[in-house]
Tab-separated table of C-alpha atoms and ligand atoms in Angstrom:
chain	number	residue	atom	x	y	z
A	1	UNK	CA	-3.461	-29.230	-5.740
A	2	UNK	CA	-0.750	-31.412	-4.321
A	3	UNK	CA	3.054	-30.478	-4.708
A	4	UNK	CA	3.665	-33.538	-7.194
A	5	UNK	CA	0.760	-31.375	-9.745
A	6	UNK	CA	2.571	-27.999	-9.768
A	7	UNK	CA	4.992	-28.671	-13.169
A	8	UNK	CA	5.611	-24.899	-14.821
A	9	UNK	CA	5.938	-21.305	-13.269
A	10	UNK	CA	5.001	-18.947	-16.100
A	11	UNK	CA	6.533	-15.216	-15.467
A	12	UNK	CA	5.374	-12.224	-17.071
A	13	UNK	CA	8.557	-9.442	-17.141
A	14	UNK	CA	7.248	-5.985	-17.212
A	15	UNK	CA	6.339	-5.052	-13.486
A	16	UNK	CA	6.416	-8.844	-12.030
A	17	UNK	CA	10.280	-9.672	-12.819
A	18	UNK	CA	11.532	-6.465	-12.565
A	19	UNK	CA	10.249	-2.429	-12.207
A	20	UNK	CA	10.715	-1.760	-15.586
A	21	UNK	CA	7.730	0.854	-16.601
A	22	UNK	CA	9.540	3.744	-15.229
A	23	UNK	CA	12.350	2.809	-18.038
A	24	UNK	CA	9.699	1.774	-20.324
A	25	UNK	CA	8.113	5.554	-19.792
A	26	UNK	CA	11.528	7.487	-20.249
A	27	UNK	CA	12.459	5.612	-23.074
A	28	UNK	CA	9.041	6.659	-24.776
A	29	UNK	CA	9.604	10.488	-23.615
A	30	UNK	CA	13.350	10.317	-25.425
A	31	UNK	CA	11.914	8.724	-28.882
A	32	UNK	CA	8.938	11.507	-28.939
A	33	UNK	CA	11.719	14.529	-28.180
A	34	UNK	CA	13.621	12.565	-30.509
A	35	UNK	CA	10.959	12.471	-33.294
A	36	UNK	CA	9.772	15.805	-32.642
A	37	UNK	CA	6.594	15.040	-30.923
A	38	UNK	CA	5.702	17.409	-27.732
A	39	UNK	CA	3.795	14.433	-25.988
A	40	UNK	CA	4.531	14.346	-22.475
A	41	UNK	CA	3.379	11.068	-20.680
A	42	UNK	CA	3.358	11.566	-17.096
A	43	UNK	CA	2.993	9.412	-14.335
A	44	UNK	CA	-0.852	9.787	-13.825
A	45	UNK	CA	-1.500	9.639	-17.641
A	46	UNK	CA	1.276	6.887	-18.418
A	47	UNK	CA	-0.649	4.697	-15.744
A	48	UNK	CA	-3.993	5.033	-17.779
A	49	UNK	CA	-2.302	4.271	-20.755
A	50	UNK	CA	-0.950	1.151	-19.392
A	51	UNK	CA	-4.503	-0.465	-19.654
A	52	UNK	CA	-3.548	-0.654	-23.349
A	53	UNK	CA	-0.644	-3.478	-23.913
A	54	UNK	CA	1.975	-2.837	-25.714
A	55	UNK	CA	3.872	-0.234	-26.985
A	56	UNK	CA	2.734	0.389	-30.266
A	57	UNK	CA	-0.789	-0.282	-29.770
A	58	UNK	CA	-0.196	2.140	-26.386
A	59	UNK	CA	1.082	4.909	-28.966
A	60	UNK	CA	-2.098	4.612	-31.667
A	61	UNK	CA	-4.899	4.439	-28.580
A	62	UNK	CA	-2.816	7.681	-26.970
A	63	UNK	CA	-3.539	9.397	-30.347
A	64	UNK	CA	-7.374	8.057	-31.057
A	65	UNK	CA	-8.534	10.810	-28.479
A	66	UNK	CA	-6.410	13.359	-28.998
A	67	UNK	CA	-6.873	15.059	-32.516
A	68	UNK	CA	-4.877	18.196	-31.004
A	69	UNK	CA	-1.682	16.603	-29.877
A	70	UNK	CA	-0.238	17.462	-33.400
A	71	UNK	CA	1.132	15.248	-35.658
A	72	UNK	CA	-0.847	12.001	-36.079
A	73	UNK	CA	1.252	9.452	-37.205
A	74	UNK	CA	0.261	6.390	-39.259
A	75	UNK	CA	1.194	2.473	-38.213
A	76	UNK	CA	4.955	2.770	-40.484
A	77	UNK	CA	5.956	5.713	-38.194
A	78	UNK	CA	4.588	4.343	-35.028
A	79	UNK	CA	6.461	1.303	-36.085
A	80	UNK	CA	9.679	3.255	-36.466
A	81	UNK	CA	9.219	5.308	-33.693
A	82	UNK	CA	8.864	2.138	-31.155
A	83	UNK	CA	11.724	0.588	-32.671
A	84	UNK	CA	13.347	3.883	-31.690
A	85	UNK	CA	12.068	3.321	-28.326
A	86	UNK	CA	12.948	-0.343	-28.089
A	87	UNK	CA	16.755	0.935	-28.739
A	88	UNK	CA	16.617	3.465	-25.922
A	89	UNK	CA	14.863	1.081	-23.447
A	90	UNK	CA	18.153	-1.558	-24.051
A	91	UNK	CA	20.402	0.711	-23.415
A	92	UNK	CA	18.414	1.772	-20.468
A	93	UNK	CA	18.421	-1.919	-18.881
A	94	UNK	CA	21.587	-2.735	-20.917
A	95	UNK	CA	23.839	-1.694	-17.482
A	96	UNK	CA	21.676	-3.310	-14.914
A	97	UNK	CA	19.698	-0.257	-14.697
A	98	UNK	CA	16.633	-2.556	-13.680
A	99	UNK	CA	17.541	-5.101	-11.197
A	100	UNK	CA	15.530	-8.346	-10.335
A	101	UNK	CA	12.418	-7.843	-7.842
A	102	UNK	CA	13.040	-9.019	-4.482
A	103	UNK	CA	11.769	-13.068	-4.647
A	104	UNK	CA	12.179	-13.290	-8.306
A	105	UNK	CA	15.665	-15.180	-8.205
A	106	UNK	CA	14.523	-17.298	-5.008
A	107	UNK	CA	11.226	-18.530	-6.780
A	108	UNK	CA	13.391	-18.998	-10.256
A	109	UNK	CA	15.865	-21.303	-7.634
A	110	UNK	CA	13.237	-23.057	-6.085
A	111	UNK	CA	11.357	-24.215	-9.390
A	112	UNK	CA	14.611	-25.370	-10.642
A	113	UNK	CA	15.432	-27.518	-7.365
A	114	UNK	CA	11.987	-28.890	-7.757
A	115	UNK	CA	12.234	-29.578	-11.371
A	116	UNK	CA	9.408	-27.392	-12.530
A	117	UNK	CA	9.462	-26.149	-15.370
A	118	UNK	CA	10.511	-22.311	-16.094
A	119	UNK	CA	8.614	-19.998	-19.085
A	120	UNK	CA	7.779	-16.310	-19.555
A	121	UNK	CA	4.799	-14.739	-21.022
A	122	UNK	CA	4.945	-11.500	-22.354
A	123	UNK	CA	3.986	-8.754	-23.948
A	124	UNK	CA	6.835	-6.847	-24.136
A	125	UNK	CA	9.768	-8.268	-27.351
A	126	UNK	CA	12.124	-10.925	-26.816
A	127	UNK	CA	15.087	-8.511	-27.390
A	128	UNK	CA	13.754	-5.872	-24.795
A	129	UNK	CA	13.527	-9.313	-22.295
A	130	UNK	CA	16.872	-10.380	-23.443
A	131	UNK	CA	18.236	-6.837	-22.674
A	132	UNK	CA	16.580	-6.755	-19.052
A	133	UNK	CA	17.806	-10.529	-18.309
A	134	UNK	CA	21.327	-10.464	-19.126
A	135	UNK	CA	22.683	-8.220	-16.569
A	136	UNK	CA	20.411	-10.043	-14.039
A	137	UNK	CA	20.831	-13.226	-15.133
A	138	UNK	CA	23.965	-13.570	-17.160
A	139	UNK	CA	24.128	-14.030	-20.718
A	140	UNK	CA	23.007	-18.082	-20.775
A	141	UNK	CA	19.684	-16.894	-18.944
A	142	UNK	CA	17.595	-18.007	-21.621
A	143	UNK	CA	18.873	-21.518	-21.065
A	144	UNK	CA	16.571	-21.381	-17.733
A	145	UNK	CA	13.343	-21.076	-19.255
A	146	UNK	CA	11.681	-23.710	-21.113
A	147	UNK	CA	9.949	-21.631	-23.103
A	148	UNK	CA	9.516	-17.728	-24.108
A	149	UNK	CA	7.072	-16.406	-26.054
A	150	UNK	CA	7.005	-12.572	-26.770
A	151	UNK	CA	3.992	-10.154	-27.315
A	152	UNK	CA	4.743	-9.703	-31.251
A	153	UNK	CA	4.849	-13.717	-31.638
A	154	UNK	CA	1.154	-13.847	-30.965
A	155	UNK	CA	-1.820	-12.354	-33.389
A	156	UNK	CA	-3.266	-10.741	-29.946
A	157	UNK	CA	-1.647	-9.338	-26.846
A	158	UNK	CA	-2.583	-9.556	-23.104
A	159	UNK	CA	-5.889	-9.603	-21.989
A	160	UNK	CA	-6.166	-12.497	-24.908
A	161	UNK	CA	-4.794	-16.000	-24.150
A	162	UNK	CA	-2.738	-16.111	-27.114
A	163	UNK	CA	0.981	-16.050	-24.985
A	164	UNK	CA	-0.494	-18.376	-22.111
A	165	UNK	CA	-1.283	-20.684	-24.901
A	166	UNK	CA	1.471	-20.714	-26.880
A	167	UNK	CA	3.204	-21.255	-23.393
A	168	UNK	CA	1.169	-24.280	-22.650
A	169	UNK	CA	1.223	-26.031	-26.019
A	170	UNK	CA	4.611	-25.551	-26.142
A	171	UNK	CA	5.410	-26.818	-22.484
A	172	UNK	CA	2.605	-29.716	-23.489
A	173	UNK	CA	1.381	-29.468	-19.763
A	174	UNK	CA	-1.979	-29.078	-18.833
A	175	UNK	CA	-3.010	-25.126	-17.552
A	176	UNK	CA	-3.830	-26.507	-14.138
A	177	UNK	CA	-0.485	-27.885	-13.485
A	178	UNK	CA	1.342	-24.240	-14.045
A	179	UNK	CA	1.005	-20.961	-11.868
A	180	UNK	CA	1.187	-18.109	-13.338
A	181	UNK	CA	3.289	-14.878	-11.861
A	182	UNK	CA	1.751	-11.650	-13.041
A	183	UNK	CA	1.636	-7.935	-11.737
A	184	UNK	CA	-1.699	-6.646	-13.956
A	185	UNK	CA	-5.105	-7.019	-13.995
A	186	UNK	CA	-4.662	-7.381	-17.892
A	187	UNK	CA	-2.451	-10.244	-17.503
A	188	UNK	CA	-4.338	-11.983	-15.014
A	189	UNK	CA	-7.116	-12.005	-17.702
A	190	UNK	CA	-5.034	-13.173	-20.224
A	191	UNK	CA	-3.671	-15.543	-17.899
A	192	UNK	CA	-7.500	-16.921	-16.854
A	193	UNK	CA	-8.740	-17.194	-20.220
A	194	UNK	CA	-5.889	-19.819	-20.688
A	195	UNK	CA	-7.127	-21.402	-17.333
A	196	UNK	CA	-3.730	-21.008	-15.578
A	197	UNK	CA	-4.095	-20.083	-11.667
A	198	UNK	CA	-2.305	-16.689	-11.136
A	199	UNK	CA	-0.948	-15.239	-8.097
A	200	UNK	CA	-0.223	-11.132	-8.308
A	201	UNK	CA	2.893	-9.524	-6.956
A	202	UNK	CA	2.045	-5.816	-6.818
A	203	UNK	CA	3.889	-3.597	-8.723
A	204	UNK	CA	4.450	-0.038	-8.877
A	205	UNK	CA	1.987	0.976	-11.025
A	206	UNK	CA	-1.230	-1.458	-10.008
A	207	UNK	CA	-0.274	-1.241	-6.503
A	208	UNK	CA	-4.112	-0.507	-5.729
A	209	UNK	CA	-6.057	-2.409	-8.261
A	210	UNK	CA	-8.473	-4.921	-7.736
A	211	UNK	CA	-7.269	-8.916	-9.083
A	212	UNK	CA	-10.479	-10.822	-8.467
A	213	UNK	CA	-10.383	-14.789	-9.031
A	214	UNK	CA	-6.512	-14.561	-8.424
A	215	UNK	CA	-4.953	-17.252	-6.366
A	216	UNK	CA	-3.576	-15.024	-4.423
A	217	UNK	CA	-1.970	-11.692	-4.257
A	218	UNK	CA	1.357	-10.749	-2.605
A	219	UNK	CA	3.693	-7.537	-1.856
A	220	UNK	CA	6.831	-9.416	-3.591
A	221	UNK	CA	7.656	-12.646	-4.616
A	222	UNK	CA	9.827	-13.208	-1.262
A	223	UNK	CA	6.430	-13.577	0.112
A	224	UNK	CA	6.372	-17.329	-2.091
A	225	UNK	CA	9.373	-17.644	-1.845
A	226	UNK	CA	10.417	-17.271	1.808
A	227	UNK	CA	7.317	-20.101	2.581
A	228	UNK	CA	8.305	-23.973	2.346
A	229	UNK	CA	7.884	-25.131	-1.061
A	230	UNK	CA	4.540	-27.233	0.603
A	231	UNK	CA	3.152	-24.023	2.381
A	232	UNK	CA	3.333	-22.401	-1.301
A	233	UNK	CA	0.991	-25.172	-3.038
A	234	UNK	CA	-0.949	-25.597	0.286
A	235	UNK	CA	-1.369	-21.921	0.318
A	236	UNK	CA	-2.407	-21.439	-3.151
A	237	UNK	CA	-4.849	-24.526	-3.799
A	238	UNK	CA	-6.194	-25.655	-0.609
B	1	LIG	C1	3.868	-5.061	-20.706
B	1	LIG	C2	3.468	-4.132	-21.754
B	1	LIG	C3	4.499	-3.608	-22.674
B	1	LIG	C4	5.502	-2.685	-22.019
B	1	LIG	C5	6.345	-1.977	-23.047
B	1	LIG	O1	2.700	-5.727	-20.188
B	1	LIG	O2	2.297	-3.819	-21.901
B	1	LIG	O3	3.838	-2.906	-23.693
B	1	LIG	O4	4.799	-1.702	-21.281
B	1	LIG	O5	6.944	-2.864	-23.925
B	1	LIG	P1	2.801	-7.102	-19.391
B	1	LIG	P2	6.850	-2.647	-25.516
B	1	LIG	O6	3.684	-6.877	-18.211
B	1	LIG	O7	1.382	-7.416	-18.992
B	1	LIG	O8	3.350	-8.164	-20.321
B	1	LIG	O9	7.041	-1.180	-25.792
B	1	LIG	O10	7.946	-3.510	-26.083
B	1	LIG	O11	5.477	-3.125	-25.925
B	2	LIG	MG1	3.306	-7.062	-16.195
């Protein structure tokens, strides 16, 4: 793929933009103390559950094989127990608790010299996004991205296609003019069943996983974006 075909960068958030699960994970342990729950998600088991996205769903597939954690609760309180969570996450990220990964602002620069286009595709809301971007960003960060489209926007989250779709419909390019930016092995599916190329950056918690049929896979994103714009492309679709 020549230079002149790359048109869109598509980020995913959780893990690839920023660090965010460890806030993610505390902000779940203070809504089940909150709500009475004695559910401890450590590391090892929050890492497992991360296989399931999103939070909610996350919450009901925790419960499915555990009939002894205590109270079960039923999709109205696991609704108002992740808005809970959502709240607590915020104010988590609200005082740049979460900075940028190293690369992320380069690659965001570079795009934007080259006139690509800029979206996100994730499963995580559009306020917890908007609460994780602002401090890193500024508050017009939104303006930089073409398009956003959030986990709850779409009938099924990541490993389905439904946010790389929406993306691409709504950037009207084709999927082989965008590269996708992604951290998990779930949204590298979702990302190849839209037919976008991906490229990993590893991330805390999938440090070690596989990514087979990704373009590539990197430490950070300085790794991109440290290359020539040319090496980049040359690198990735040769
Ligand atoms: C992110 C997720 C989200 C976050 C928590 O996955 O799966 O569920 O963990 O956010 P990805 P919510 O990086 O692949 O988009 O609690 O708002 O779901
Ligand atoms: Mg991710």
């Amino acid at each position: 793929m020549s230079v002149e075909r790359l048109r869109a960068l598509i980020f995913d958030v959780d893990g690839t933009m920023a660090e965010t699960k460890e806030l993610h994970s505390q902000a779940f342990s203070e809504a089940f103390s909150h709500f009475g729950l004695q559910w401890h998600w450590d590391r090892e088991l929050y890492r497992v559950l991360l296989t399931v996205t999103g939070g909610k769903e996350r919450i009901a597939r925790y419960q499915s094989p555990h009939p002894d954690i205590g109270a079960k609760l039923d999709p109205a309180r696991i609704a108002e127990l992740h808005r809970f969570k959502t709240a607590r996450y915020a104010s988590l990220v609200a005082g740049g608790g979460c900075p940028l990964r190293p690369g992320v602002a380069q690659m965001i620069d570079m795009a934007r010299a080259r006139d690509l286009a800029l979206a996100i595709a994730t499963t995580t809301s559009r306020e917890n996004v908007d609460a994780l971007l602002t401090p890193a960003l500024g508050s017009t960060w939104a303006g930089l991205f073409r398009v956003i489209v959030a986990g709850d926007e779409v009938a099924k989250k990541k490993p389905a296609p439904d946010v790389y779709l929406n993306v691409l419909a709504a950037l009207g390019l084709p999927a082989g003019s965008c590269l996708a930016l992604e951290d998990s092995r779930n949204g590298l599916l979702a990302a190849q069943s839209a037919g976008i190329p991906v490229v990993i950056t590893r991330s805390m918690y999938f440090g070690d996983e596989m990514f087979d049929g990704a373009l590539g896979v990197v430490g950070d994103l300085t790794e991109l974006a440290l290359k020539s714009w040319d090496d980049v492309c040359s690198g990735l679709y040769h």
